[in-house]
mmCIF file of C-alpha atoms in Angstrom:
data_model
loop_
_atom_site.group_PDB
_atom_site.id
_atom_site.type_symbol
_atom_site.label_atom_id
_atom_site.label_comp_id
_atom_site.label_asym_id
_atom_site.label_seq_id
_atom_site.Cartn_x
_atom_site.Cartn_y
_atom_site.Cartn_z
ATOM 1 C CA MET A 1 -2.266 -19.702 4.842
ATOM 2 C CA THR A 2 -1.476 -16.027 4.431
ATOM 3 C CA LEU A 3 -2.668 -14.022 1.476
ATOM 4 C CA ASP A 4 0.903 -13.540 0.273
ATOM 5 C CA VAL A 5 1.390 -17.315 0.132
ATOM 6 C CA ALA A 6 -1.962 -17.757 -1.617
ATOM 7 C CA PHE A 7 -1.120 -15.118 -4.225
ATOM 8 C CA SER A 8 2.268 -16.748 -4.828
ATOM 9 C CA ALA A 9 0.593 -20.126 -5.323
ATOM 10 C CA LEU A 10 -2.071 -18.600 -7.589
ATOM 11 C CA PRO A 11 -0.367 -15.855 -9.605
ATOM 12 C CA GLU A 12 -3.361 -15.597 -11.963
ATOM 13 C CA ALA A 13 -5.697 -14.623 -9.095
ATOM 14 C CA VAL A 14 -7.251 -11.179 -9.501
ATOM 15 C CA GLY A 15 -8.590 -10.889 -5.984
ATOM 16 C CA VAL A 16 -10.111 -12.394 -2.883
ATOM 17 C CA LEU A 17 -13.679 -13.635 -2.514
ATOM 18 C CA GLU A 18 -15.022 -13.451 1.025
ATOM 19 C CA GLY A 19 -16.411 -16.743 2.314
ATOM 20 C CA VAL A 20 -20.153 -17.261 2.624
ATOM 21 C CA SER A 21 -20.201 -18.488 6.216
ATOM 22 C CA THR A 22 -17.048 -16.797 7.460
ATOM 23 C CA GLY A 23 -15.412 -13.601 6.413
ATOM 24 C CA VAL A 24 -13.918 -10.355 7.563
ATOM 25 C CA GLN A 25 -16.965 -8.138 7.774
ATOM 26 C CA GLU A 26 -17.716 -9.049 11.376
ATOM 27 C CA ASN A 27 -14.207 -8.083 12.464
ATOM 28 C CA ARG A 28 -13.058 -4.531 11.752
ATOM 29 C CA GLU A 29 -9.404 -5.337 12.518
ATOM 30 C CA ALA A 30 -9.392 -8.270 10.080
ATOM 31 C CA SER A 31 -11.201 -6.179 7.475
ATOM 32 C CA ASP A 32 -8.606 -3.407 7.787
ATOM 33 C CA GLN A 33 -5.741 -5.899 7.587
ATOM 34 C CA VAL A 34 -7.105 -7.583 4.444
ATOM 35 C CA THR A 35 -7.732 -4.183 2.869
ATOM 36 C CA GLN A 36 -4.129 -3.094 3.539
ATOM 37 C CA ILE A 37 -2.740 -6.301 2.050
ATOM 38 C CA LEU A 38 -4.927 -6.014 -1.054
ATOM 39 C CA ALA A 39 -4.092 -2.332 -1.501
ATOM 40 C CA ALA A 40 -0.398 -3.204 -1.443
ATOM 41 C CA SER A 41 -0.704 -6.217 -3.758
ATOM 42 C CA GLY A 42 -3.109 -4.654 -6.256
ATOM 43 C CA HIS A 43 -5.652 -7.454 -5.900
ATOM 44 C CA GLY A 44 -9.399 -6.892 -5.735
ATOM 45 C CA PHE A 45 -11.900 -7.774 -3.033
ATOM 46 C CA VAL A 46 -15.366 -9.270 -3.522
ATOM 47 C CA VAL A 47 -17.458 -9.395 -0.370
ATOM 48 C CA GLN A 48 -20.756 -11.021 0.459
ATOM 49 C CA SER A 49 -23.700 -8.663 0.812
ATOM 50 C CA LYS A 50 -24.089 -8.188 4.570
ATOM 51 C CA GLY A 51 -25.624 -5.255 6.367
ATOM 52 C CA LEU A 52 -24.145 -1.968 5.213
ATOM 53 C CA ASN A 53 -21.306 -3.689 3.314
ATOM 54 C CA THR A 54 -18.794 -1.765 5.406
ATOM 55 C CA ALA A 55 -15.834 -3.939 4.382
ATOM 56 C CA GLN A 56 -16.423 -3.189 0.694
ATOM 57 C CA LYS A 57 -16.795 0.529 1.378
ATOM 58 C CA LEU A 58 -13.590 0.604 3.420
ATOM 59 C CA ALA A 59 -11.752 -1.287 0.687
ATOM 60 C CA ALA A 60 -13.018 1.119 -1.967
ATOM 61 C CA ARG A 61 -11.968 4.104 0.145
ATOM 62 C CA ALA A 62 -8.467 2.574 0.381
ATOM 63 C CA GLY A 63 -8.313 2.269 -3.422
ATOM 64 C CA VAL A 64 -8.860 -1.496 -3.544
ATOM 65 C CA PRO A 65 -10.909 -2.614 -6.566
ATOM 66 C CA SER A 66 -13.960 -4.038 -4.831
ATOM 67 C CA ALA A 67 -17.554 -5.099 -5.298
ATOM 68 C CA THR A 68 -20.354 -6.905 -3.495
ATOM 69 C CA VAL A 69 -22.021 -10.179 -4.493
ATOM 70 C CA PHE A 70 -25.557 -9.350 -5.594
ATOM 71 C CA ARG A 71 -26.855 -12.877 -5.054
ATOM 72 C CA ASP A 72 -25.572 -16.309 -4.154
ATOM 73 C CA PHE A 73 -28.115 -18.025 -6.360
ATOM 74 C CA ASP A 74 -27.755 -21.717 -5.556
ATOM 75 C CA SER A 75 -26.547 -21.915 -1.963
ATOM 76 C CA ALA A 76 -29.717 -23.677 -0.787
ATOM 77 C CA ASP A 77 -29.833 -26.261 -3.611
ATOM 78 C CA GLN A 78 -32.354 -24.199 -5.556
ATOM 79 C CA THR A 79 -34.031 -25.783 -8.556
ATOM 80 C CA PRO A 80 -33.095 -24.716 -12.087
ATOM 81 C CA THR A 81 -36.399 -22.825 -12.315
ATOM 82 C CA VAL A 82 -35.595 -20.767 -9.219
ATOM 83 C CA ILE A 83 -32.036 -20.179 -10.410
ATOM 84 C CA ARG A 84 -33.322 -18.869 -13.755
ATOM 85 C CA ARG A 85 -35.685 -16.506 -11.907
ATOM 86 C CA PHE A 86 -32.727 -15.216 -9.870
ATOM 87 C CA LEU A 87 -30.764 -14.729 -13.099
ATOM 88 C CA ASP A 88 -33.668 -12.733 -14.564
ATOM 89 C CA GLN A 89 -33.673 -10.517 -11.475
ATOM 90 C CA ALA A 90 -29.920 -10.062 -11.758
ATOM 91 C CA ALA A 91 -30.186 -9.116 -15.438
ATOM 92 C CA PHE A 92 -32.774 -6.479 -14.534
ATOM 93 C CA ARG A 93 -30.548 -5.094 -11.756
ATOM 94 C CA ALA A 94 -27.485 -5.175 -14.019
ATOM 95 C CA GLY A 95 -29.400 -3.016 -16.488
ATOM 96 C CA GLN A 96 -30.002 -0.480 -13.728
ATOM 97 C CA GLU A 97 -26.547 -0.538 -12.145
ATOM 98 C CA GLY A 98 -24.270 -1.442 -15.026
ATOM 99 C CA GLY A 99 -23.428 -4.869 -13.646
ATOM 100 C CA VAL A 100 -23.860 -7.299 -10.774
ATOM 101 C CA ILE A 101 -21.929 -10.227 -9.397
ATOM 102 C CA MET A 102 -23.716 -13.537 -9.101
ATOM 103 C CA MET A 103 -22.221 -16.488 -7.272
ATOM 104 C CA GLY A 104 -22.994 -20.144 -7.917
ATOM 105 C CA ARG A 105 -21.506 -23.591 -7.594
ATOM 106 C CA LEU A 106 -20.475 -26.267 -10.059
ATOM 107 C CA ARG A 107 -23.621 -28.364 -9.703
ATOM 108 C CA ALA A 108 -25.559 -30.088 -12.471
ATOM 109 C CA ASP A 109 -28.729 -28.060 -11.741
ATOM 110 C CA THR A 110 -26.777 -24.791 -11.750
ATOM 111 C CA ILE A 111 -25.069 -25.550 -15.065
ATOM 112 C CA SER A 112 -28.381 -26.638 -16.587
ATOM 113 C CA ALA A 113 -30.086 -23.447 -15.402
ATOM 114 C CA LEU A 114 -27.279 -21.275 -16.789
ATOM 115 C CA ILE A 115 -27.432 -22.992 -20.183
ATOM 116 C CA LEU A 116 -31.213 -22.739 -20.428
ATOM 117 C CA TRP A 117 -31.221 -19.153 -19.232
ATOM 118 C CA GLY A 118 -28.484 -18.260 -21.712
ATOM 119 C CA LEU A 119 -30.707 -19.459 -24.559
ATOM 120 C CA GLN A 120 -33.591 -17.146 -23.591
ATOM 121 C CA ASP A 121 -34.157 -13.747 -25.172
ATOM 122 C CA ARG A 122 -33.661 -11.924 -21.860
ATOM 123 C CA ALA A 123 -30.124 -13.228 -21.632
ATOM 124 C CA SER A 124 -29.204 -11.389 -24.822
ATOM 125 C CA ARG A 125 -29.546 -8.073 -22.941
ATOM 126 C CA VAL A 126 -26.569 -8.810 -20.684
ATOM 127 C CA ASP A 127 -23.012 -10.007 -21.104
ATOM 128 C CA LEU A 128 -21.620 -12.726 -18.888
ATOM 129 C CA ALA A 129 -18.159 -11.632 -17.855
ATOM 130 C CA PRO A 130 -15.481 -12.518 -15.327
ATOM 131 C CA VAL A 131 -15.689 -10.799 -11.973
ATOM 132 C CA SER A 132 -12.561 -8.824 -12.847
ATOM 133 C CA ALA A 133 -14.682 -6.870 -15.353
ATOM 134 C CA LEU A 134 -16.731 -5.438 -12.495
ATOM 135 C CA LEU A 135 -14.082 -4.917 -9.861
ATOM 136 C CA GLY A 136 -13.709 -1.239 -9.320
ATOM 137 C CA THR A 137 -16.934 -0.240 -11.081
ATOM 138 C CA GLN A 138 -19.239 -0.761 -8.088
ATOM 139 C CA ASN A 139 -17.373 1.142 -5.405
ATOM 140 C CA ASP A 140 -19.942 2.698 -3.139
ATOM 141 C CA GLY A 141 -17.385 4.401 -0.902
#
């Protein structure tokens, strides 16, 4: 499926999220092609944190709203306790950088951890927001 077809099928989409096991960062040609398509369509690009995050920097340089995932916090079936610790770390980093992107799955333990964490005092120092709120504010390029 091409990105144009995907955007037509999902008109409410604000951007593309790079896959966790596959993506464009390992292939400069693919990265350039995706960047050109997103620049033309006005969609954003969220990439996984890998190496020097070249794909995100190239996208930012091309004017594509882009950002990097700070942490994929439940990809290894982490417990709610570990997830809450990751959320604490993210809140600290967000305070330093103005925002971070966290990625999780719809799992019972993840939802439980998010609810419990949201009830803690530390959570009151940050705002949970859609990724579109950060796109364009973390361009390192």
